[in-house]
CSV table of C-alpha atoms in Angstrom, one decimal:
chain,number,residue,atom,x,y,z
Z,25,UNK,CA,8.8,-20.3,-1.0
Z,26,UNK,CA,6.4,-17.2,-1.6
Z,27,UNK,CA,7.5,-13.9,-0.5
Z,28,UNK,CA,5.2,-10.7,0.0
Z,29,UNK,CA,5.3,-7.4,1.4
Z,30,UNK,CA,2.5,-6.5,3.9
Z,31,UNK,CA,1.2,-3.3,3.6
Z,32,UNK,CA,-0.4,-2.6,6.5
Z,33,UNK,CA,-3.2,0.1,7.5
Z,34,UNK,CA,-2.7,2.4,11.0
Z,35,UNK,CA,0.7,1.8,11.5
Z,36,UNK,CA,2.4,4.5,13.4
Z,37,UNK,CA,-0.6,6.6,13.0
Z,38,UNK,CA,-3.7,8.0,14.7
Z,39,UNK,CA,-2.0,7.7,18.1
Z,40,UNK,CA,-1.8,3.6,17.0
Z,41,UNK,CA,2.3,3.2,17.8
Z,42,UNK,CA,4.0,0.0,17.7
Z,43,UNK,CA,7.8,-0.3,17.5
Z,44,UNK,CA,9.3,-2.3,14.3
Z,45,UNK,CA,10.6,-5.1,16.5
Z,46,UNK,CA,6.9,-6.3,18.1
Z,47,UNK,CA,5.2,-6.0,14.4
Z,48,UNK,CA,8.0,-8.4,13.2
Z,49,UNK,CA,7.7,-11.0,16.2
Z,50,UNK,CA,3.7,-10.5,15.6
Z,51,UNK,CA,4.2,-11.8,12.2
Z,52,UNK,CA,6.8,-14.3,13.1
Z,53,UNK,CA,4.1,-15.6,15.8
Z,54,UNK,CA,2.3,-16.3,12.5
Z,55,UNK,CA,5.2,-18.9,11.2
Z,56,UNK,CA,6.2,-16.3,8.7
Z,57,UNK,CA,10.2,-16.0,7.8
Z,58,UNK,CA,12.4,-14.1,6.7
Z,59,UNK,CA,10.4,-11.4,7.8
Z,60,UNK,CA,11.7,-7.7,7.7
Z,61,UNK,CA,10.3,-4.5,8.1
Z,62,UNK,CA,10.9,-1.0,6.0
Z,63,UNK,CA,10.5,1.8,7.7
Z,64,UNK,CA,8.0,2.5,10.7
Z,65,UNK,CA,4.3,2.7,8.4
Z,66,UNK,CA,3.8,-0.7,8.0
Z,67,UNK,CA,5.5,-2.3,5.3
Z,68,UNK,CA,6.7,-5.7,6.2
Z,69,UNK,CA,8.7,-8.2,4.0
Z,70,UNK,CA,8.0,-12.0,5.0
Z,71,UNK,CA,8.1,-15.5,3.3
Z,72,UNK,CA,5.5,-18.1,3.9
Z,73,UNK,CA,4.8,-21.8,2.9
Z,74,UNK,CA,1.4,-20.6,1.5
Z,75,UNK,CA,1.0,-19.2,-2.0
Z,76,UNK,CA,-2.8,-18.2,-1.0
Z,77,UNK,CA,-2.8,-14.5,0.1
Z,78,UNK,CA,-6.3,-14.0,0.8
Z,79,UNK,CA,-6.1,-16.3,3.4
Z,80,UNK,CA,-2.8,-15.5,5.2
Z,81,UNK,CA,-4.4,-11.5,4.6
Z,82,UNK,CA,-7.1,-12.6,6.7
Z,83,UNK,CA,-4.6,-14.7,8.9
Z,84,UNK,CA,-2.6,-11.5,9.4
Z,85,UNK,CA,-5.4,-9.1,10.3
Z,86,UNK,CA,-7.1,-11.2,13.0
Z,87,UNK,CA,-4.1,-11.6,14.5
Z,88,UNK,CA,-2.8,-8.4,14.8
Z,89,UNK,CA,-6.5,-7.1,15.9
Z,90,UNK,CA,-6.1,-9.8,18.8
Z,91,UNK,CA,-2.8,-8.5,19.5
Z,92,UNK,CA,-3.1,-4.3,18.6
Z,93,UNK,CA,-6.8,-4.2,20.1
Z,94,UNK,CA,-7.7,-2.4,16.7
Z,95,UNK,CA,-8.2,-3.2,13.1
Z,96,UNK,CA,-5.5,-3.6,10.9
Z,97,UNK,CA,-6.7,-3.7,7.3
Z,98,UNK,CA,-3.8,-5.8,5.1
Z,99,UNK,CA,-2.8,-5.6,1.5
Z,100,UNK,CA,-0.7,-8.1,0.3
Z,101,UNK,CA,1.3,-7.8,-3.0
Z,102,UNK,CA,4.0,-10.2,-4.5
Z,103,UNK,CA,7.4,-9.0,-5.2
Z,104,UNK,CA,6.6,-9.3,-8.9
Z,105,UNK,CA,3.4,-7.4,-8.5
Z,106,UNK,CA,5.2,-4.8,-6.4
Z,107,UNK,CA,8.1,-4.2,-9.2
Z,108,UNK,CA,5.5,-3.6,-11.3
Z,109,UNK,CA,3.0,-1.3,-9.7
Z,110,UNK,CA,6.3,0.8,-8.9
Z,111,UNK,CA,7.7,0.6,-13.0
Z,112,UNK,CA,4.0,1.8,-13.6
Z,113,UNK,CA,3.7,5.6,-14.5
Z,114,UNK,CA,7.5,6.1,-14.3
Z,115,UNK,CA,8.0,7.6,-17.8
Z,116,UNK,CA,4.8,10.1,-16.4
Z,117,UNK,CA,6.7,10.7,-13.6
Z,118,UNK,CA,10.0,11.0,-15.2
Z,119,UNK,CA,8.5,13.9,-17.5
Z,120,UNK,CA,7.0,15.8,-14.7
Z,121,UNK,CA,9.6,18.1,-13.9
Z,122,UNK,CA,7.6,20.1,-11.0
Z,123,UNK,CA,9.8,19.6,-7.9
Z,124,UNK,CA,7.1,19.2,-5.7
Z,125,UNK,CA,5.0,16.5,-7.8
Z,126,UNK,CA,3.3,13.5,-5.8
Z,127,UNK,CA,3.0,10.1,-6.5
Z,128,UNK,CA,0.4,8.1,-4.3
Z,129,UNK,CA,-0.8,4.7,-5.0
Z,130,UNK,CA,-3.7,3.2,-3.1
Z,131,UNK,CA,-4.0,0.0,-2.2
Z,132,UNK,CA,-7.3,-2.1,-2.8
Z,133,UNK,CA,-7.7,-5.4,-2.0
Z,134,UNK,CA,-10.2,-6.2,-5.1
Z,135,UNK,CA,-10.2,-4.5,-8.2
Z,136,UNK,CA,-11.9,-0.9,-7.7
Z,137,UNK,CA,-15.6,-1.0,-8.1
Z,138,UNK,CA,-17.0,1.3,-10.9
Z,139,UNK,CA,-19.1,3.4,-8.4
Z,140,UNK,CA,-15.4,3.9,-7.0
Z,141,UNK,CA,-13.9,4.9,-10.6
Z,142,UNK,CA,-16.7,7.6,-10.8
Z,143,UNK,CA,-16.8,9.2,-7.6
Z,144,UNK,CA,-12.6,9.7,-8.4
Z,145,UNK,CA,-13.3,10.8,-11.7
Z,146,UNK,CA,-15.8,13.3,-10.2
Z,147,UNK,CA,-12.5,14.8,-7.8
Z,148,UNK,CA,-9.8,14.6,-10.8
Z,149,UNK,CA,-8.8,18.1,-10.9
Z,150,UNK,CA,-5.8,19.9,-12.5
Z,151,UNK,CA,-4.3,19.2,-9.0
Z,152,UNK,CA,-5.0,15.7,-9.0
Z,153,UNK,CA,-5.2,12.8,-11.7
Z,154,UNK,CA,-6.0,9.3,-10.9
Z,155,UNK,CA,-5.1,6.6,-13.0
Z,156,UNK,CA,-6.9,2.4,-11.3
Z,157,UNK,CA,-5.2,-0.1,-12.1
Z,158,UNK,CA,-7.4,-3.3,-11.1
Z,159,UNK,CA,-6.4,-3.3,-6.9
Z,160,UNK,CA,-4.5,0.0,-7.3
Z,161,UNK,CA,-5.2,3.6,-7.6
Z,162,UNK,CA,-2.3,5.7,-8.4
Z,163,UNK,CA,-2.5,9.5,-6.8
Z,164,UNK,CA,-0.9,12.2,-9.3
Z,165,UNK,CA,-0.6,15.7,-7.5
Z,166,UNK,CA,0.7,18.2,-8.8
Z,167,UNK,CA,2.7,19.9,-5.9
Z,168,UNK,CA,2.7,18.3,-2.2
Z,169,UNK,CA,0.3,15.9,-0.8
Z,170,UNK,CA,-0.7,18.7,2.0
Z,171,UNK,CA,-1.1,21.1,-0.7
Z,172,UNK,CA,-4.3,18.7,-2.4
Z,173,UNK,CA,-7.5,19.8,-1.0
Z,174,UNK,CA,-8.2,15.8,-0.8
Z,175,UNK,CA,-5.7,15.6,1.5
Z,176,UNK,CA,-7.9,16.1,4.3
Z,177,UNK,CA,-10.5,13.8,3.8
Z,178,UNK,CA,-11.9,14.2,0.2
Z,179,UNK,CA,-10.4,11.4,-0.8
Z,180,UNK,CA,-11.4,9.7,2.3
Z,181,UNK,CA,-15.6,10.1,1.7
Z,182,UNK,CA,-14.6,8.4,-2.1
Z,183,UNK,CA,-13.4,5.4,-0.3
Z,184,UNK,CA,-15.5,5.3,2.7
Z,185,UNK,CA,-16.8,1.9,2.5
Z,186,UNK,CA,-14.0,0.4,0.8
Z,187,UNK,CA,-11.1,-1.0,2.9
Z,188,UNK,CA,-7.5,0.6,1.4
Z,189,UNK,CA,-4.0,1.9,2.6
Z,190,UNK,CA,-2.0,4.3,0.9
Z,191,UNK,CA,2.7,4.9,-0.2
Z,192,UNK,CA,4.3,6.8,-1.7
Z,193,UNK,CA,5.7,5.6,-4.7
Z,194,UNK,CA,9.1,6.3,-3.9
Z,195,UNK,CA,8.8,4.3,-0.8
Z,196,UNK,CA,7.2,1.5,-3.1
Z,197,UNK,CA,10.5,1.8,-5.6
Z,198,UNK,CA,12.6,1.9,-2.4
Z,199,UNK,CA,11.1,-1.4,-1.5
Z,200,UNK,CA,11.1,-3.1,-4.8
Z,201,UNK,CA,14.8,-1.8,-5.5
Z,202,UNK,CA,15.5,-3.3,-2.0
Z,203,UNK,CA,13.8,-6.9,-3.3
Z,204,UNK,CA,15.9,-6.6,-6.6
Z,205,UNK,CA,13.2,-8.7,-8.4
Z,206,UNK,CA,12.6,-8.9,-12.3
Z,207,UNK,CA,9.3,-7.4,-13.7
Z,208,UNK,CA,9.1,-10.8,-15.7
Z,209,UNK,CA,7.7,-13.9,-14.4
């Protein structure tokens, strides 16, 4: 049975609160199992009968707009594809020895158009490096997130018409250590 890890847009932010317990039965309404969250910003860990995510992504977002009363853009990723977008860059990482070094990734739901790849090339600064990988943009800062003068909406006017939701690739590790899956197929 497929597995995949929702990650979910508005979650716990912008004044949009919903407690761990309701997203699960909202995706359990949906005839999902197995279904888990990890921590409060909308990551959520389910199994499903269907192996076609573009569908159940759509599924997923009307039905939590019907039940939120707001839009709730949805990126799904395999366990497989998860262990690897959070094995990607490690060695960079690993040899970045700045204590206060960031590692984004943004989520995409197609692979990033090249208007997109320009206007971040445009913002790459000493700061900030990113590095698209087909549906995922990963964010290198050099100090804290806060301390990026994207942070407060930069990055946002890059993106603007394109639908995406952004972790922290710890979190993203977190979650693939907690799935224990094999980069192979």
């Amino acid at each position: 049975m497929p597995q995949y890890i929702a990650f979910l847009r508005g979650i716990n932010v912008g004044g949009h609160r919903i407690r761990m317990d309701r997203l699960r039965s909202l995706f359990e309404e949906l005839d999902l199992t197995e279904v888990s969250t990890f921590i409060a910003s909308g990551n959520v860990i389910f199994s499903t009968e269907t192996d076609d995510s573009e569908a159940l992504s759509d599924k997923i977002e009307r039905h939590l707009a019907q039940e939120l009363g707001y839009e709730v853009a949805t990126f799904l990723r395999s366990p497989t594809q998860l262990a690897d977008i959070a094995a990607r860059h490690r060695a960079a990482d690993d040899e970045d020895t700045a204590p206060t070094s960031s590692h984004y990734v943004i989520f995409l739901r197609a692979p990033a158009p090249e208007a997109l790849r320009s206007e971040l090339a445009d913002l790459e600064s000493d700061m900030d490096q990113f590095d698209v990988f087909q549906t995922e943009i990963h964010w290198r800062i050099k100090g804290k997130l806060s301390d990026s003068p994207l942070f407060d909406g930069g990055l946002n006017r890059a993106t603007r018409a394109i639908p995406t939701t952004t972790r922290n690739m710890n979190t993203l590790r977190r979650i693939a250590a907690k799935l224990d899956v094999s980069r192979s197929p």
